[in-house]
Coordinates of C-alpha atoms in Angstrom, one line a residue:
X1 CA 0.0 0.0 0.0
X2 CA 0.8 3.6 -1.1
X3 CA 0.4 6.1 1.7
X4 CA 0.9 9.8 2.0
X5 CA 1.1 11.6 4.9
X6 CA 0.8 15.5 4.5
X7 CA 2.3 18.4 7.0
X8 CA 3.5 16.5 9.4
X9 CA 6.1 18.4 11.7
X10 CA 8.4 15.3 12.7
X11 CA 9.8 15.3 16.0
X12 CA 13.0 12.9 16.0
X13 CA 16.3 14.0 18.3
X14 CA 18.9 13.8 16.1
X15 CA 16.9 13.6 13.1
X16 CA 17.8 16.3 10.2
X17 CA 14.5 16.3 9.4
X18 CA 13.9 17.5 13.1
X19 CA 10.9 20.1 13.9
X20 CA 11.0 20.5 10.3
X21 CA 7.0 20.2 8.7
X22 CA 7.1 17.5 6.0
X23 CA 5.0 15.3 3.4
X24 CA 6.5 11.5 4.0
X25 CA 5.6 8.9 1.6
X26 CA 5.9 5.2 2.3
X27 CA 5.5 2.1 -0.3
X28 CA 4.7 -0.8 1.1
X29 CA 5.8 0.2 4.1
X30 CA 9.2 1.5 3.5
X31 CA 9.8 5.2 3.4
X32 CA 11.0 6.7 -0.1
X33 CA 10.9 10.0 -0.2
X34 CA 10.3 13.5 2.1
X35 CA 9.8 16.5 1.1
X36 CA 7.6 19.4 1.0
X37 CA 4.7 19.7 -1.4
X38 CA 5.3 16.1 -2.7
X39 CA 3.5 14.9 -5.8
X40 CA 2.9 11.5 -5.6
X41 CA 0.0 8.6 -6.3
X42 CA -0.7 6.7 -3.2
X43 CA -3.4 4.7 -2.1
X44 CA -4.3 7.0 1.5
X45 CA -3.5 10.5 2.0
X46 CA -3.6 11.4 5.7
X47 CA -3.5 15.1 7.2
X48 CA -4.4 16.7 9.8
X49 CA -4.6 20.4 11.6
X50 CA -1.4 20.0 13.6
X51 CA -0.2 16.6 12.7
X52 CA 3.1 15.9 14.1
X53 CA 4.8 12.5 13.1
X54 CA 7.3 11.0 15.6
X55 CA 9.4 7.4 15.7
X56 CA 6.8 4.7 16.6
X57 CA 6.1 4.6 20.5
X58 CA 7.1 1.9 22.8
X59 CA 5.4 1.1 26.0
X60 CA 7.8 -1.2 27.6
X61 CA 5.7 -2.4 30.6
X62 CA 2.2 -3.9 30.0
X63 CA 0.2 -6.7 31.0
X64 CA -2.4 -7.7 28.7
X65 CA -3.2 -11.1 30.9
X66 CA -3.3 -13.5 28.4
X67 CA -3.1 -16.5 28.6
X68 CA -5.3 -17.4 31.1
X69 CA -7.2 -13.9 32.6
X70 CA -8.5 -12.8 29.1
X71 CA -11.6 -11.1 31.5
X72 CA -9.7 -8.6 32.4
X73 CA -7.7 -8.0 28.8
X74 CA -6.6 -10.5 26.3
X75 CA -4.5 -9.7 23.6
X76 CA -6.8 -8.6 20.8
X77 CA -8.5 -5.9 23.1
X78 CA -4.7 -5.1 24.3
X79 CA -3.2 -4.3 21.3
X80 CA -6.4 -2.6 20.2
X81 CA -6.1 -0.1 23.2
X82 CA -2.3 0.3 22.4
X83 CA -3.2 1.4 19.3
X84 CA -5.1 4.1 20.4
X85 CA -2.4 4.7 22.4
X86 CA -0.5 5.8 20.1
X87 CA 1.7 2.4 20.7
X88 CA 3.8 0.7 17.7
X89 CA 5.1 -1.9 20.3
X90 CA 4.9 -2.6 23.7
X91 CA 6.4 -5.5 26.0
X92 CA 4.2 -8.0 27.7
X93 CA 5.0 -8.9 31.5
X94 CA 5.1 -12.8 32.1
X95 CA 2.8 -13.0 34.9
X96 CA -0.2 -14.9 33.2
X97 CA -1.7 -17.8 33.7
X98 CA 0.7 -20.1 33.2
X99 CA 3.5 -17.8 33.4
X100 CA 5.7 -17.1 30.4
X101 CA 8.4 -18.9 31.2
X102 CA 9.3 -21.4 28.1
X103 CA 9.7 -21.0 24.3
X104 CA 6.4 -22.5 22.8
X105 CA 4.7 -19.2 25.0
X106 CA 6.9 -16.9 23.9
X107 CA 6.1 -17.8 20.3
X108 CA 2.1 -18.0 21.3
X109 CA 2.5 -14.3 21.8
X110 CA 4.5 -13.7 18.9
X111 CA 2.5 -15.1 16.6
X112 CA -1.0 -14.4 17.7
X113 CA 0.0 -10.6 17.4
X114 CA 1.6 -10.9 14.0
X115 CA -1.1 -9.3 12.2
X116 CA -1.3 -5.9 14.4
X117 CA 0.4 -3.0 13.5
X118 CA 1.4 -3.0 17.2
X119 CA 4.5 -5.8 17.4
X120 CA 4.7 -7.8 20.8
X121 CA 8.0 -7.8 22.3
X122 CA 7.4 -10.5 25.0
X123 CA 9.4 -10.4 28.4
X124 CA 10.3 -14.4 29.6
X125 CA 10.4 -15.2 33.2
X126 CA 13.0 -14.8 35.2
X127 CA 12.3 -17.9 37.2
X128 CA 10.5 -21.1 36.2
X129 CA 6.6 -19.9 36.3
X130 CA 7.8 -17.6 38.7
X131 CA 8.4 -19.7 41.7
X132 CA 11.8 -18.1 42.8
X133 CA 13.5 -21.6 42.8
X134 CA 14.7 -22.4 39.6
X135 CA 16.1 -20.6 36.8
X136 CA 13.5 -20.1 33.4
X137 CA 14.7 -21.0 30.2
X138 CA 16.0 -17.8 29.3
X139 CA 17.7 -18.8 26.2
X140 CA 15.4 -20.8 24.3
X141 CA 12.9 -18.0 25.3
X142 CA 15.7 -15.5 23.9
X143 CA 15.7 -17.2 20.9
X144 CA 12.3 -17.4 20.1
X145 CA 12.0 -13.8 20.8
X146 CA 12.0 -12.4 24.5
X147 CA 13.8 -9.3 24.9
X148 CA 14.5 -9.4 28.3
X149 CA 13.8 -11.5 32.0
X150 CA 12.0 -10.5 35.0
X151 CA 9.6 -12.3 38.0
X152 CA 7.7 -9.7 37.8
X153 CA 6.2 -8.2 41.2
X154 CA 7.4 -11.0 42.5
X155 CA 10.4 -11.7 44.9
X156 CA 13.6 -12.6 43.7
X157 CA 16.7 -13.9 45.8
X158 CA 19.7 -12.6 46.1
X159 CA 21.5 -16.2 44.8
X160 CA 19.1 -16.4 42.1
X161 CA 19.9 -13.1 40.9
X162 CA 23.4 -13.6 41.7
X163 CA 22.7 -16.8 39.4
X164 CA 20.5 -14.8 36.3
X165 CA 23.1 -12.5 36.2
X166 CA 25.9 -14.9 36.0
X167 CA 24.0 -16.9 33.3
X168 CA 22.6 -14.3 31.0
X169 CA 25.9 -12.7 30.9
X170 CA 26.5 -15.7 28.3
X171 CA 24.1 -14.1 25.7
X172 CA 24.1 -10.6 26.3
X173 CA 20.7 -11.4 28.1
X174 CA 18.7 -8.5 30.0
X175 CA 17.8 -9.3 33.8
X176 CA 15.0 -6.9 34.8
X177 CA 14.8 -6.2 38.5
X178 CA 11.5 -5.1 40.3
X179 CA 12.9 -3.6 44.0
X180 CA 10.6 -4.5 46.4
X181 CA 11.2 -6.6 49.4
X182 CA 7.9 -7.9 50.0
X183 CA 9.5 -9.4 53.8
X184 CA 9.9 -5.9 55.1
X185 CA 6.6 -4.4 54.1
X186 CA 4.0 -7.1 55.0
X187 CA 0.5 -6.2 53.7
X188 CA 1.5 -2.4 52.9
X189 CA -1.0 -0.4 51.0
X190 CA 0.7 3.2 50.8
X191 CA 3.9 5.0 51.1
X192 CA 5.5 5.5 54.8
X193 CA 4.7 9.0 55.2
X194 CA 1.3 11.3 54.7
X195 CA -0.7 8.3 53.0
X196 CA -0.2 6.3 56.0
X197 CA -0.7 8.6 58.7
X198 CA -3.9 10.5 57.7
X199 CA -5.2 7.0 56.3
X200 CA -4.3 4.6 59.4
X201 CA -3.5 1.9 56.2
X202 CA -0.3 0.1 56.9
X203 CA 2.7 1.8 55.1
X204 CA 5.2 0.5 52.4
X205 CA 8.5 2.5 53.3
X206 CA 10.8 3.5 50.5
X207 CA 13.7 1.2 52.3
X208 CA 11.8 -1.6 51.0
X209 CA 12.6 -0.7 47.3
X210 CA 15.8 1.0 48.0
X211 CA 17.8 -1.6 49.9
X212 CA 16.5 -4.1 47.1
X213 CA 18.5 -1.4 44.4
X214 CA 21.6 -1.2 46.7
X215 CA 21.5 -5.1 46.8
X216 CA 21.0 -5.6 43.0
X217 CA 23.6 -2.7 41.9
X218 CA 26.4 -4.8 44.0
X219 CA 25.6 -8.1 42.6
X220 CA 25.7 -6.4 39.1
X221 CA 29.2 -5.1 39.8
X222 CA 30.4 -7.9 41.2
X223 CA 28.9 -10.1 38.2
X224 CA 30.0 -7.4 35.2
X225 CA 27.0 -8.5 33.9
X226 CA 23.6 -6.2 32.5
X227 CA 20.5 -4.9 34.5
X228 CA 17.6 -2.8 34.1
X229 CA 15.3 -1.9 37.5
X230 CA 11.5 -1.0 36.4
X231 CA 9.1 0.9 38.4
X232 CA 12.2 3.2 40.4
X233 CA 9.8 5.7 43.1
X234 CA 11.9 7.1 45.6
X235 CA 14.6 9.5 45.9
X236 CA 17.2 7.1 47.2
X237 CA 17.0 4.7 44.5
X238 CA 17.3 7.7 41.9
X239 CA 20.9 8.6 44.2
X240 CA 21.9 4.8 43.7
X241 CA 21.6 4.8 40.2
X242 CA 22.8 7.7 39.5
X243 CA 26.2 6.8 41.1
X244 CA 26.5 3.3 39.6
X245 CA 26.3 5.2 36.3
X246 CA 28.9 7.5 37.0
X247 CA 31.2 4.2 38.1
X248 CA 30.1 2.8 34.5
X249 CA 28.1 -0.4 35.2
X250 CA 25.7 -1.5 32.6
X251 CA 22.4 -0.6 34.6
X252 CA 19.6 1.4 33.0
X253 CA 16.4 2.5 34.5
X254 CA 12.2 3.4 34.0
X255 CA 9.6 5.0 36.3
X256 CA 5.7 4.1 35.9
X257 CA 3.7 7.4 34.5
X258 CA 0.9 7.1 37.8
X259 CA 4.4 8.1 40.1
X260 CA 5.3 11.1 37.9
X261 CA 1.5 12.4 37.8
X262 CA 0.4 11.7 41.1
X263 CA 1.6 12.0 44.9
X264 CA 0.6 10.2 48.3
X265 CA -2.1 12.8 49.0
X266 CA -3.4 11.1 46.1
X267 CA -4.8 7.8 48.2
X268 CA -5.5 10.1 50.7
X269 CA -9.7 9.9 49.3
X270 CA -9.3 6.0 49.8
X271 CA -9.9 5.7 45.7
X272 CA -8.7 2.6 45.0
X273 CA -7.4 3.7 41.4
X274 CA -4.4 5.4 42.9
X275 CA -3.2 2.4 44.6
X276 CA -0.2 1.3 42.5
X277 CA 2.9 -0.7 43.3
X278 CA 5.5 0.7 43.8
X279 CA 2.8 3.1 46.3
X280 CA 2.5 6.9 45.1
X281 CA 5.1 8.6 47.0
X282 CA 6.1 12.2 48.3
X283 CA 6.1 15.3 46.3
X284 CA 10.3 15.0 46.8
X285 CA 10.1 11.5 45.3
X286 CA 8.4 12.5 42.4
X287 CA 10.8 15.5 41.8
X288 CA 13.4 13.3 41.9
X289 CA 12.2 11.1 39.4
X290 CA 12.1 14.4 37.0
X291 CA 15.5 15.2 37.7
X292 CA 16.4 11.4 37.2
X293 CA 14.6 11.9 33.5
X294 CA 16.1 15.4 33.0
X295 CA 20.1 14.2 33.4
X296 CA 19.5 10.7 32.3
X297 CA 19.4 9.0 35.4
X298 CA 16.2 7.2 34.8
X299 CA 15.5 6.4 31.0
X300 CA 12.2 6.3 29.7
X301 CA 8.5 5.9 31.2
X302 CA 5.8 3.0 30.7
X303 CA 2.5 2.6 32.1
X304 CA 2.5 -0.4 33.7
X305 CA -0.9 -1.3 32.2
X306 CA -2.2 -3.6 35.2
X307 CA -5.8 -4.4 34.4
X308 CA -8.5 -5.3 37.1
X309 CA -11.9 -6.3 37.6
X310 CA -14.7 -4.4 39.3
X311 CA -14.4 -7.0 41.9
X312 CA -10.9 -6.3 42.8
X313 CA -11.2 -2.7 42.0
X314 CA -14.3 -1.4 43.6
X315 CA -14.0 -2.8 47.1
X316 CA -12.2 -1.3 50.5
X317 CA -9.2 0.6 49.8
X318 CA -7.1 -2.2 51.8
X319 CA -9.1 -5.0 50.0
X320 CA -8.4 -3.6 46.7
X321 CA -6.0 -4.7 44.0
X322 CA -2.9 -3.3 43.5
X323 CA -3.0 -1.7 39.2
X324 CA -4.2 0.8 36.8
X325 CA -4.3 0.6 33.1
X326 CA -2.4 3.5 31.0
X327 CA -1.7 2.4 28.1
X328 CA -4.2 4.3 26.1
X329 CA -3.5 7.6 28.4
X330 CA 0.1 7.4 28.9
X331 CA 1.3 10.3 26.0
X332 CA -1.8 12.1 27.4
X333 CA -0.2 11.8 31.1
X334 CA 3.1 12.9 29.8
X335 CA 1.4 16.3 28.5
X336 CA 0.1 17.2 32.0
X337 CA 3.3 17.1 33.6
X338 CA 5.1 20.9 33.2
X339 CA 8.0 21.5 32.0
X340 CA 8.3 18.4 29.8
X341 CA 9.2 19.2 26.2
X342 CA 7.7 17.0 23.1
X343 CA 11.2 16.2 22.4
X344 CA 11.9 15.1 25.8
X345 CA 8.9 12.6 25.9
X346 CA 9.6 11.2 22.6
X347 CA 12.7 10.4 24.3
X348 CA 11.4 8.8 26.5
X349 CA 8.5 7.1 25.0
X350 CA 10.3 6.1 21.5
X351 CA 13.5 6.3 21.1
X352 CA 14.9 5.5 25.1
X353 CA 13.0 2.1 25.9
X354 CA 13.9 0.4 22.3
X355 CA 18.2 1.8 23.1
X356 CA 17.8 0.2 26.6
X357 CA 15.9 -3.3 25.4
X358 CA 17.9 -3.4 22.4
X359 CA 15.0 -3.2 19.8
X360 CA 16.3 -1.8 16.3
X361 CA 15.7 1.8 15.7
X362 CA 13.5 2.9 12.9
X363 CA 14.5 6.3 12.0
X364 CA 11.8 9.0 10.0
X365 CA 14.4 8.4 7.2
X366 CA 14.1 7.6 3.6
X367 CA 14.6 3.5 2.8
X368 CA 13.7 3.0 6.4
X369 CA 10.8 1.2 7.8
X370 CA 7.9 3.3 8.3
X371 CA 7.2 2.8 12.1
X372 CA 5.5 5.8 13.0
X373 CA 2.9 7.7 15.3
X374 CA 0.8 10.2 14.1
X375 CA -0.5 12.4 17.0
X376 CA -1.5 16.4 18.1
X377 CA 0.1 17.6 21.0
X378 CA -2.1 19.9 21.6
X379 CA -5.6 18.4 20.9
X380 CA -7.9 17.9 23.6
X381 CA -10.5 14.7 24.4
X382 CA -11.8 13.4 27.1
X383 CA -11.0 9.8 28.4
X384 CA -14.4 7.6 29.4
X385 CA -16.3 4.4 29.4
X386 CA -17.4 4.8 25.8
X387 CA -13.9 5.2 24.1
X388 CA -11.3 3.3 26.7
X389 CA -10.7 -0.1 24.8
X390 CA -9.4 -2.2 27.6
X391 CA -11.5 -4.4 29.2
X392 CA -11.0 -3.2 32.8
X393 CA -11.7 0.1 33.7
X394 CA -9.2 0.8 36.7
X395 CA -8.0 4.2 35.4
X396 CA -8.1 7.6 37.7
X397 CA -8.2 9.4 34.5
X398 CA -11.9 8.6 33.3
X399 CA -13.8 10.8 33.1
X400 CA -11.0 13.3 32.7
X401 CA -10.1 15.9 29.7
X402 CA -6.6 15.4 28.8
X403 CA -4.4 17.2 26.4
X404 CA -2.4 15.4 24.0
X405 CA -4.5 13.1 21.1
X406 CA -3.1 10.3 19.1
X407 CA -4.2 10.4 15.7
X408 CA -2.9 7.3 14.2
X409 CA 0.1 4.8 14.4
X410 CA 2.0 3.1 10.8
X411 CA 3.5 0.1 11.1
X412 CA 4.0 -2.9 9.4
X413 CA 2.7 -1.2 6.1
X414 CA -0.5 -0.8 8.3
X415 CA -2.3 2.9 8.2
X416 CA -4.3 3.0 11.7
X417 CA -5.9 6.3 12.0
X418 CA -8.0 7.2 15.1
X419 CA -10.6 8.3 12.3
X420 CA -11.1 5.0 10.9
X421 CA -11.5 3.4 15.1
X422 CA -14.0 5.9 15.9
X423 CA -16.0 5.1 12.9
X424 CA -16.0 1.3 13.7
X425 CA -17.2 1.8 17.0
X426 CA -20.3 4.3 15.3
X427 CA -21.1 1.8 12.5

């Protein structure tokens, strides 16, 4: 398929087509030519008032439950919601049911998504179905196409990541670490601090992902091996990183968007939307995780889309499950925060998470592969029951009017225009 994209300003760092407002035409899916004013015959034209064009986004933490808890997403409604999301990829946690922790699972995704515009980049588990025991298969599963290892929220030892390390050193594998030390926080709800006071709800201190970061960091040294933390909240951690950098081990880092939008005094109305895990933490947390952005400490955001049902949702705050979705909100989330440039959240939506996990870059360039998101930064809509896609609706932004609207994603040689979704869901 022929298609034309008209006045699009293209936000790439780096890029010479840079801020520059261009016509981009792609042939079955490969970009030949930009330009201004381009006269060519293509099968879809697409413009737009404002239309910028950017590298295809990449959430890099989502959990679209499937196998095995398709009522609360599956894969089809998943990569549906990540398309309005703006999303040209996004990688899938392993904690289904059964876990993915062997090839044959890792190609199950694979190749039930091979006909989306949105590719699958599957994350194996760290640990055999996640029991904390015995090492996964991490090879085979990095063979048929996992792009990294992690248990998840779930615990890990300090011999079997001494172990993981040691072993995926062999292959240039990527050990994820969630810091949390489940042992010292008990059945925590919110952060140590104003949540837990005004609330009375049992806290989850900051030394429970912190000490789990100081741990990890000195078994990395130690193994010269390769390791990325997800979901860093706290100030301290941010400090830990930030100095393992400077000694030069290989350690790279993300935050979840609900800890750079919202605070503590968040929970404080006992909505059980704003409980998250890692908890939302203090103002100075948060802060820190912008400066951790800003110099490169922490590099790139996901949502953590963590889908729930009413029944784990819409109980007592304590009762509740731990989640929100995002997926479908996350650029939107970005917009809200001040002082963050387009450029920098392309950074960190686009071009940061596929350096870090290793996924090839496709540049707006000409004879590359056309993986792109269409989107206005500036156009407003309004997130709510009749337009979120996901199956769940465990989201503090419904309901909401959020600036920032994805307008269509290309991928694949696939033209997905918001246009065309909204028309679907009329006929």
């Amino acid at each position: 398929m022929k298609i034309l994209i008209q006045s699009a300003r293209i936000i790439s760092p780096g890029n010479e087509f840079h801020n520059k407002v261009c016509d981009i035409f792609i042939d079955e899916g490969i970009i030949k030519e930009i330009g201004q004013g381009l006269k060519v015959d293509a099968d879809k034209t697409f413009t737009s008032p404002n239309l910028h064009a950017s590298p295809g986004w990449f959430d890099a933490k989502v959990n679209f439950c499937d196998p095995g808890l398709e009522h609360k997403e599956d894969l089809n409604s998943g990569l549906q919601l990540a398309e309005a999301g703006g999303m040209t990829a996004v990688a899938t946690s392993p904690d289904t049911h059964p876990k993915i922790s062997n090839k044959a699972q890792i190609e199950y995704l694979i190749n039930k998504s091979s006909m989306s515009p949105v590719q699958v980049y599957p994350f194996g588990a760290l640990t055999d179905q996640l029991g904390g025991t015995v090492l996964a298969e991490m090879y085979d599963m990095q063979q048929a196409g996992a792009i990294a290892f992690s248990d998840a929220e779930k615990p890990v030892s300090s011999g079997i990541m001494y172990r993981a390390l040691l072993y995926a050193k062999n292959f240039n594998g990527v050990i994820i670490s969630f810091p949390f030390d489940s042992s010292i926080v008990g059945k925590g709800f919110v952060h140590e601090g104003k949540a837990s006071i005004y609330t009375g709800l049992k806290a989850i201190p900051s030394l429970a992902e912190y000490m789990v970061v100081q741990r990890d960091l000195s078994l990395l040294e130690y193994t010269g091996s390769r390791l990325h933390f997800t979901g860093i909240s706290c100030r301290e951690s941010v400090n830990l990183i930030r100095d393992a950098k400077k000694k030069g081990l290989n350690v790279s880092a993300d935050c979840y968007i609900n800890n750079l939008c919202f605070t503590e005094e968040d929970v404080l109305g006992f909505n059980a939307n704003f409980k998250t895990l890692p908890p939302l933490r203090s103002a100075d947390d948060q802060l820190s995780l912008l400066e951790g952005l800003n110099d490169g400490t922490v590099d790139f955001v996901c949502s953590d889309h963590n889908p729930e049902d009413i029944e784990n949702k819409e109980v007592e705050f304590d009762q509740a499950a731990f989640g929100t979705i995002g997926t479908q909100t996350l650029f939107s989330a970005l917009r809200s925060i001040k002082n963050l440039s387009i450029d920098q959240i392309i950074q960190y939506i686009a071009i940061n998470p596929r350096k870090v996990l290793g996924i090839h870059q496709s540049p707006i360039a000409v004879n590359q592969n056309a993986n792109i998101t269409l989107f206005d930064p500036s156009g407003e809509w309004e997130f709510n029951a009749s337009n979120n896609l996901s199956k769940s609706n465990n989201s503090p932004l419904l309901g909401k009017k959020l600036t920032g609207k994805v307008l269509g994603i290309i991928n694949n040689g696939i033209l997905s225009t918001q246009q065309e979704r909204e028309q679907i869901q009329g006929a």
